[in-house]
Coordinates of C-alpha atoms and ligand atoms in Angstrom, one line a residue:
Q1 CA 0.0 0.1 0.0
A2 CA 1.3 3.3 -0.9
A3 CA 2.3 5.8 1.9
D4 CA -0.1 8.8 2.2
P5 CA 2.3 11.7 1.1
L6 CA 0.3 14.1 3.4
A7 CA 0.6 12.0 6.3
K8 CA 3.0 13.7 9.1
E9 CA 6.0 11.5 9.5
S10 CA 6.3 10.9 13.1
P11 CA 9.6 11.4 14.8
V12 CA 12.0 8.7 15.5
S13 CA 11.5 7.3 19.0
P14 CA 14.2 8.3 21.8
S15 CA 15.8 5.6 23.6
Y16 CA 17.6 5.7 27.1
D17 CA 20.5 4.1 29.1
W18 CA 21.9 4.7 32.6
F19 CA 25.2 4.2 34.3
Q20 CA 26.5 4.8 37.7
T21 CA 29.2 5.8 40.1
D22 CA 29.3 5.2 43.7
S23 CA 27.2 8.2 44.6
L24 CA 25.4 9.1 41.3
V25 CA 22.9 7.4 38.8
T26 CA 22.8 9.1 35.3
I27 CA 19.8 8.5 33.0
V28 CA 20.6 9.5 29.5
I29 CA 17.8 10.0 27.1
Y30 CA 18.8 10.0 23.4
T31 CA 16.1 12.1 21.8
K32 CA 17.6 11.8 18.3
Q33 CA 16.7 15.5 17.7
K34 CA 19.0 18.6 17.5
D35 CA 17.2 21.3 19.0
I36 CA 16.4 20.2 22.4
N37 CA 15.8 22.7 25.4
L38 CA 15.4 22.2 29.1
D39 CA 11.6 22.7 28.9
A40 CA 11.4 19.6 26.5
V41 CA 11.8 17.2 29.5
I42 CA 9.6 17.1 32.8
V43 CA 11.0 14.9 35.5
D44 CA 9.2 14.0 38.7
Y45 CA 10.2 11.8 41.7
Q46 CA 7.3 10.9 44.0
N47 CA 6.8 7.9 46.1
D48 CA 9.7 5.9 44.8
S49 CA 8.4 6.2 41.3
F50 CA 10.6 8.1 38.8
R51 CA 9.0 9.8 35.8
A52 CA 10.7 11.6 32.8
E53 CA 8.4 12.9 30.0
T54 CA 10.4 14.2 27.0
I55 CA 8.2 16.1 24.4
I56 CA 9.4 15.9 20.9
K57 CA 7.2 17.8 18.3
D58 CA 3.7 16.4 19.0
Y59 CA 5.0 13.3 20.7
S60 CA 5.7 12.1 24.1
Y61 CA 8.4 9.7 25.3
L62 CA 8.0 8.4 28.9
I63 CA 10.4 6.8 31.2
H64 CA 8.5 5.6 34.3
I65 CA 10.2 3.4 36.6
G66 CA 9.9 2.3 40.2
L67 CA 13.6 2.8 41.4
S68 CA 15.3 -0.1 43.0
H69 CA 16.9 1.9 45.6
E70 CA 16.3 5.4 47.2
I71 CA 17.5 8.7 45.8
Q72 CA 17.8 12.0 47.2
E73 CA 15.0 14.5 46.4
E74 CA 17.0 16.9 44.3
F75 CA 18.5 15.9 41.0
S76 CA 20.0 17.8 38.0
V77 CA 19.0 17.9 34.4
R78 CA 21.3 18.8 31.6
I79 CA 21.0 18.9 27.8
V80 CA 23.8 18.3 25.6
E81 CA 22.3 20.4 22.8
N82 CA 24.2 19.7 19.6
V83 CA 23.5 15.9 20.1
G84 CA 20.2 16.0 21.6
K85 CA 21.1 14.2 24.7
I86 CA 19.4 14.7 28.0
E87 CA 21.1 13.7 31.2
I88 CA 19.2 13.3 34.6
V89 CA 21.7 12.9 37.5
L90 CA 20.3 11.4 40.4
K91 CA 22.0 11.3 43.9
K92 CA 21.9 7.9 45.7
T93 CA 21.0 8.0 49.4
E94 CA 23.5 5.2 50.1
N95 CA 26.8 4.5 48.1
T96 CA 25.8 1.0 47.1
S97 CA 26.1 -0.3 43.5
W98 CA 22.7 -0.9 41.9
T99 CA 22.3 -4.1 39.9
C100 CA 19.2 -2.7 38.1
L101 CA 17.7 0.6 37.7
G102 CA 14.3 -0.5 38.9
H103 CA 11.0 -2.0 37.5
P104 CA 9.1 -0.6 34.6
L105 CA 5.8 1.2 35.6
E106 CA 2.7 2.2 33.2
N107 CA 3.8 3.3 29.9
H108 CA 7.4 3.2 30.4
N109 CA 9.6 3.5 27.3
L110 CA 6.5 4.5 25.2
F111 CA 6.6 7.0 22.5
I112 CA 3.1 8.0 21.5
P113 CA 1.2 11.2 20.3
K114 CA 1.1 13.6 23.3
K115 CA -2.8 13.9 22.8
D116 CA -3.1 10.3 24.0
T117 CA -1.3 10.9 27.2
G118 CA -3.2 12.1 30.4
L119 CA -2.2 15.1 32.5
Y120 CA 0.2 14.5 35.1
Y121 CA 0.1 16.5 38.5
R122 CA 2.5 17.5 41.2
K123 CA 1.6 19.2 44.3
C124 CA 3.1 22.9 44.6
Q125 CA 3.0 25.3 47.5
L126 CA 1.6 28.6 47.6
I127 CA 4.4 31.1 48.3
S128 CA 2.8 34.5 47.9
K129 CA -0.2 36.5 46.6
E130 CA -0.3 40.0 45.8
D131 CA -3.2 42.4 44.6
V132 CA -2.7 43.6 40.9
T133 CA -6.2 45.1 40.2
H134 CA -9.6 45.1 42.4
D135 CA -10.1 41.6 41.3
T136 CA -6.9 40.2 39.8
K137 CA -4.0 38.7 41.9
L138 CA -0.4 37.6 41.3
F139 CA 0.1 34.1 42.6
C140 CA 3.5 32.4 43.2
L141 CA 3.7 28.7 43.5
M142 CA 6.7 26.7 44.2
L143 CA 7.4 23.2 42.5
P144 CA 8.5 20.6 44.7
P145 CA 12.5 20.0 44.8
S146 CA 12.0 16.7 43.1
T147 CA 10.3 18.1 40.0
H148 CA 11.9 19.7 37.0
L149 CA 9.4 21.5 34.8
Q150 CA 9.6 24.5 32.9
V151 CA 6.6 25.7 31.0
P152 CA 7.3 26.8 27.4
I153 CA 6.2 30.2 26.3
G154 CA 2.5 30.5 25.2
Q155 CA 1.7 27.3 26.8
H156 CA -0.7 26.8 29.8
V157 CA -1.1 24.3 32.7
Y158 CA -4.0 23.0 34.7
L159 CA -4.4 23.9 38.5
K160 CA -6.3 21.3 40.3
L161 CA -8.0 21.6 43.8
T162 CA -10.4 19.4 45.5
I163 CA -13.6 21.3 46.3
T164 CA -16.2 19.7 48.5
G165 CA -14.7 16.2 47.8
T166 CA -14.5 16.6 44.0
E167 CA -11.5 17.3 42.0
I168 CA -11.7 20.6 39.9
V169 CA -9.3 21.7 37.4
K170 CA -9.0 24.9 35.3
P171 CA -6.2 26.2 32.9
Y172 CA -4.2 29.2 33.7
T173 CA -1.2 30.5 31.8
P174 CA 2.2 31.2 33.7
V175 CA 3.6 34.6 33.5
S176 CA 6.8 36.4 34.4
D177 CA 6.8 38.0 37.9
S178 CA 6.9 41.3 36.2
L179 CA 7.3 42.9 32.6
L180 CA 10.5 45.0 33.7
S181 CA 12.5 42.1 35.6
E182 CA 16.1 41.7 34.6
F183 CA 15.8 37.8 34.2
K184 CA 14.2 37.4 30.9
E185 CA 13.2 34.1 29.1
P186 CA 14.6 31.8 28.8
V187 CA 14.3 31.3 32.5
L188 CA 17.4 30.4 34.8
P189 CA 17.9 26.7 35.0
N190 CA 16.3 25.1 38.2
N191 CA 13.7 27.8 38.6
K192 CA 11.2 26.5 41.1
Y193 CA 8.8 29.4 40.9
I194 CA 5.7 29.8 38.6
Y195 CA 3.6 32.8 38.7
F196 CA 0.1 33.4 37.7
L197 CA -2.1 36.4 37.1
I198 CA -5.8 35.2 38.2
K199 CA -9.0 37.0 38.1
I200 CA -11.3 36.1 41.0
Y201 CA -14.7 35.7 40.1
P202 CA -16.9 35.8 43.2
A203 CA -19.7 33.7 41.9
G204 CA -17.1 31.4 40.2
L205 CA -16.3 27.9 41.0
F206 CA -12.7 27.5 41.2
T207 CA -11.2 31.2 41.8
P208 CA -12.9 31.7 45.0
E209 CA -11.2 28.6 46.4
L210 CA -7.9 29.4 45.0
D211 CA -8.2 32.9 46.7
H212 CA -9.0 31.4 50.1
L213 CA -5.8 29.4 50.2
Q214 CA -3.2 30.4 52.8
I215 CA 0.5 30.9 52.2
G216 CA 2.0 27.2 52.5
D217 CA -1.2 25.4 51.2
F218 CA -1.0 23.1 48.2
V219 CA -2.3 23.3 44.7
S220 CA -1.6 20.6 42.0
I221 CA -0.1 21.7 38.8
S222 CA -0.4 19.8 35.6
S223 CA 2.3 19.4 32.8
P224 CA 2.1 22.1 30.1
E225 CA -0.2 22.0 27.2
G226 CA -0.8 24.2 24.2
N227 CA 0.2 24.6 20.5
F228 CA 2.1 27.8 20.3
K229 CA 5.6 27.2 18.7
I230 CA 8.6 29.4 19.3
S231 CA 9.4 28.8 15.8
Q232 CA 6.4 31.3 15.0
F233 CA 9.0 34.1 15.8
Q234 CA 11.4 33.1 13.1
E235 CA 12.4 36.1 11.2
L236 CA 9.5 38.0 12.7
E237 CA 9.3 41.7 12.0
D238 CA 6.0 42.9 13.3
L239 CA 4.3 41.4 16.4
F240 CA 0.7 42.4 17.2
L241 CA -1.0 41.3 20.3
L242 CA -4.7 41.6 20.8
A243 CA -5.7 40.9 24.4
A244 CA -9.0 41.2 26.5
G245 CA -9.0 41.0 30.3
T246 CA -7.0 38.2 31.6
G247 CA -6.3 37.2 27.9
F248 CA -3.3 39.3 28.5
T249 CA -1.4 36.4 30.3
P250 CA -0.1 34.6 27.4
M251 CA 1.2 37.9 26.0
I252 CA 3.5 38.7 29.0
K253 CA 5.9 35.9 28.3
I254 CA 5.7 36.5 24.5
L255 CA 6.2 40.1 24.9
N256 CA 9.4 39.7 27.1
Y257 CA 10.8 36.9 24.8
A258 CA 10.3 38.7 21.5
L259 CA 11.8 41.9 22.7
T260 CA 14.9 40.0 24.1
N261 CA 15.4 37.3 21.5
I262 CA 14.2 38.1 17.9
P263 CA 16.9 40.2 16.2
T264 CA 14.8 40.8 13.4
L265 CA 12.0 42.2 15.2
R266 CA 11.0 46.1 14.4
K267 CA 7.7 46.5 16.1
V268 CA 5.5 45.1 19.0
K269 CA 2.1 46.4 19.4
L270 CA -0.5 45.5 22.0
M271 CA -4.0 46.4 21.9
F272 CA -5.4 45.9 25.3
F273 CA -9.4 45.6 25.8
N274 CA -10.9 46.1 29.1
K275 CA -14.1 47.1 30.6
T276 CA -12.7 50.2 32.7
E277 CA -9.2 51.6 33.7
D278 CA -9.5 49.9 37.0
D279 CA -9.4 46.6 35.1
I280 CA -6.0 47.1 33.3
I281 CA -3.6 44.6 34.4
W282 CA -0.1 45.9 35.0
R283 CA -0.8 49.4 33.3
S284 CA 2.1 51.3 34.6
Q285 CA 4.6 48.5 33.9
L286 CA 3.2 48.5 30.3
E287 CA 3.6 52.3 30.1
K288 CA 7.0 52.0 31.4
L289 CA 8.1 49.3 29.0
A290 CA 6.7 51.3 26.1
F291 CA 8.8 54.3 27.3
K292 CA 11.9 52.2 27.7
D293 CA 11.7 50.1 24.4
K294 CA 10.8 52.3 21.5
R295 CA 9.9 49.2 19.4
F296 CA 6.9 48.7 22.0
D297 CA 3.6 50.4 21.7
I298 CA 0.5 50.0 23.7
E299 CA -3.1 51.0 23.1
F300 CA -5.8 50.6 25.6
V301 CA -9.3 50.2 24.5
L302 CA -12.2 50.3 27.2
S303 CA -15.7 48.9 26.7
A304 CA -17.3 50.7 29.8
P305 CA -15.1 53.8 30.4
T306 CA -16.1 56.7 32.7
S307 CA -16.7 59.9 31.0
E308 CA -13.2 61.1 31.8
W309 CA -11.5 58.5 29.5
N310 CA -10.5 60.2 26.3
G311 CA -8.6 57.0 24.9
K312 CA -10.1 54.5 22.6
Q313 CA -13.5 52.9 23.3
G314 CA -15.8 50.1 22.2
H315 CA -15.4 46.4 21.5
I316 CA -13.0 44.7 18.9
S317 CA -14.1 46.3 15.5
P318 CA -13.0 46.6 11.9
A319 CA -12.3 50.1 12.4
L320 CA -10.0 49.7 15.3
L321 CA -8.1 46.8 13.7
S322 CA -7.5 48.2 10.2
E323 CA -6.1 51.4 11.9
F324 CA -3.8 49.4 14.3
L325 CA -2.5 46.6 12.3
K326 CA -0.2 48.6 10.1
R327 CA 2.9 46.6 9.0
S328 CA 6.2 48.5 9.5
L329 CA 7.2 47.8 6.1
D330 CA 5.1 46.7 3.1
K331 CA 5.9 42.9 3.1
S332 CA 7.2 42.6 6.7
K333 CA 6.6 39.1 8.3
V334 CA 3.8 39.5 11.0
L335 CA 2.4 37.5 13.6
I336 CA -0.8 38.5 15.3
C337 CA -1.7 36.8 18.7
I338 CA -5.2 37.0 20.1
C339 CA -6.5 36.0 23.5
G340 CA -9.6 36.8 25.5
P341 CA -13.3 35.7 26.0
M342 CA -14.3 33.2 23.5
P343 CA -16.6 35.7 21.6
F344 CA -13.9 38.3 21.3
T345 CA -11.4 35.8 20.1
E346 CA -13.8 34.4 17.5
Q347 CA -14.9 37.8 16.2
G348 CA -11.3 39.0 16.3
I349 CA -10.2 36.0 14.0
R350 CA -13.1 36.6 11.5
L351 CA -12.1 40.4 11.4
L352 CA -8.5 39.5 10.8
H353 CA -9.4 37.1 7.9
D354 CA -11.6 39.7 6.5
L355 CA -8.5 42.0 6.6
N356 CA -6.5 39.4 4.7
F357 CA -4.3 38.0 7.3
S358 CA -3.3 34.4 6.4
K359 CA -4.0 31.5 9.0
D360 CA -0.1 31.3 9.4
E361 CA -0.1 34.8 10.6
I362 CA -2.7 34.5 13.4
H363 CA -2.3 32.6 16.6
S364 CA -5.3 32.4 19.0
F365 CA -4.9 31.0 22.4
T366 CA -7.5 28.5 23.6
A367 CA -7.5 25.4 25.8
Ligands
FAD1 P1 -16.6 30.0 36.6 O1 -17.2 29.1 37.5 O2 -16.2 29.4 35.5 O3 -17.3 31.4 36.3 C1 -16.9 32.4 35.5 C2 -17.8 33.6 35.7 O4 -19.0 33.4 34.8 C3 -18.4 34.1 37.1 O5 -18.5 35.3 37.1 C4 -19.7 33.1 37.1 O6 -20.5 33.8 38.0 C5 -20.0 33.3 35.6 N1 -20.9 32.0 35.1 C6 -20.6 30.8 35.4 N2 -21.5 29.9 34.8 C7 -22.4 30.9 34.3 C8 -23.5 30.7 33.5 N3 -24.1 29.5 33.2 N4 -24.2 31.7 32.9 C9 -23.7 32.9 33.2 N5 -22.6 33.2 33.9 C10 -21.9 32.1 34.5 N6 -7.9 32.9 33.8 C11 -7.0 33.8 34.5 O7 -7.5 34.6 35.4 N7 -5.6 33.8 34.3 C12 -5.2 32.9 33.4 O8 -3.9 33.0 33.0 C13 -6.0 32.1 32.4 N8 -5.4 31.4 31.7 C14 -6.3 30.6 30.8 C15 -5.7 29.7 29.9 C16 -6.7 28.9 29.1 C17 -6.0 28.1 28.0 C18 -8.0 29.1 29.3 C19 -9.0 28.2 28.4 C20 -8.5 29.9 30.4 C21 -7.7 30.8 31.0 N9 -8.2 31.3 32.2 C22 -7.4 32.1 32.9 C23 -9.6 31.2 32.5 C24 -9.8 30.1 33.8 O9 -9.4 28.8 33.2 C25 -11.3 30.1 34.4 O10 -12.0 30.0 33.2 C26 -11.4 31.2 35.3 O11 -10.5 31.4 36.2 C27 -12.7 31.2 35.8 O12 -12.9 30.2 36.7 P2 -14.0 29.9 37.9 O13 -14.2 28.6 38.0 O14 -13.7 30.8 38.8 O15 -15.3 30.6 37.2
NAD2 P1 -13.9 40.9 30.7 O1 -15.2 40.3 30.9 O2 -13.2 41.8 31.7 O3 -13.7 41.6 29.3 C1 -12.6 42.1 28.7 C2 -12.9 42.7 27.4 O4 -13.2 41.7 26.6 C3 -14.1 43.7 27.4 O5 -13.8 45.0 27.8 C4 -14.4 43.6 25.9 O6 -13.6 44.4 25.1 C5 -14.1 42.2 25.5 N1 -15.2 41.4 25.5 C6 -15.9 40.8 26.5 N2 -17.0 40.0 26.1 C7 -16.9 40.3 24.8 C8 -17.9 39.8 23.6 N3 -19.0 39.1 24.0 N4 -17.6 40.3 22.5 C9 -16.6 41.0 22.1 N5 -15.7 41.5 23.0 C10 -15.9 41.0 24.3 O7 -12.8 39.7 30.6 P2 -12.2 38.7 31.5 O8 -13.2 38.4 32.6 O9 -10.9 39.1 32.0 O10 -12.2 37.3 30.9 C11 -11.0 37.0 30.1 C12 -11.6 35.8 29.3 O11 -10.2 35.3 28.6 C13 -11.8 34.5 29.9 O12 -13.0 34.0 29.3 C14 -10.7 33.4 30.0 O13 -11.2 32.1 29.8 C15 -10.0 33.8 28.7 N6 -8.7 33.5 28.9 C16 -8.1 32.5 27.9 C17 -6.9 32.2 27.8 C18 -6.5 31.1 26.9 O14 -7.3 30.6 26.2 N7 -5.2 30.9 26.7 C19 -6.0 32.8 28.7 C20 -6.4 33.7 29.7 C21 -7.8 34.0 29.7

């Protein structure tokens, strides 16, 4: 039977090996891919079970082992980039020689489409909670020492809480702790803190519970999901961000990353839709950033302003977009990111198509 020429070729399965010294056990994953980053591998050690999930394109390669001996909580993860090798160095609790690594657990050594894997959670501690607007807060959660996880830019995770006996999960997008911090993406290795900007809805199911947590309480965080690819930035010249309300959250890391890492970039413009001035997240940081970096412009649009507001008003519309989405050069390479309430995003995508932007030039954030 002839192969379907349109079928996407699946990548070659990674493999693994291990070796030891008196005090260390090193697990090596051969990804057989060149461009591997530290965010491609998620490692957890919980209740004697060792789990390392490597994401390659849309596939997941799992090492899942009940270790034969105890190890210390902390381990290190290294990438040998040019050969696509991942090394996970575990510290033995006792200096004995291991005759085997352990016994295989569920799905060990399997390489399957990521969509066919379930979400894996680990318990994280609430470290701080800070007011940002009248209803939005910055939460800082700490990963356990026995987890290595970095959320790729543009991706989200699920938070899980047990509410009156039922597990509830909702998606949230990690952000940087500030738009102006010195430490830009890619994050420092071993970064244990994950920040979230979350709007509390008094009548909501999940967010009031999250808001009631005390410092030191636990929330479970899933492994990352999402289809934004950093390759969408390649050769990018104009980046347009259309955000409504907390739909601003995916734009934060994108903004930081693009301004720091894309040499071809000429212009970044954010159009930020909110109901009132009080709802604008990080307004003064955005204004400071626009002042500091001439490539960055910001436009606020309010749907329910007070009479004092003399900026732009209304909902997303053809008039607002056609004026805003001007390429810096005739044929410059553009990317438009859009995120907000579903009706906002859907309407925005329709308007962008009407303005002749192609599918490849538009990225919308959804679950
Ligand atoms: P819900 O119970 O869902 O209620 C939300 C509001 O709708 C409340 O005001 C409620 O009263 C009202 N409501 C509920 N049901 C009805 C109904 N049937 N009719 C009318 N009104 C109703 N949010 C963030 O704050 N930050 C983020 O970074 C973030 N990232 C996200 C990433 C993704 C990929 C997605 C899909 C969503 C993201 N969200 C984010 C939204 C988040 O997942 C939740 O939807 C949000 O926090 C609301 O949760 P809740 O359970 O508290 O409220
Ligand atoms: P909000 O109710 O405060 O509204 C903010 C702005 O969105 C409004 O000022 C208006 O301009 C626009 N808007 C609202 N409803 C609209 C409609 N029906 N048609 C056109 N425009 C409309 O927003 P919020 O409470 O902050 O909600 C943010 C939304 O973004 C949530 O639904 C959340 O799930 C979503 N979100 C999604 C992701 C993601 O998919 N990755 C990430 C973060 C937030």
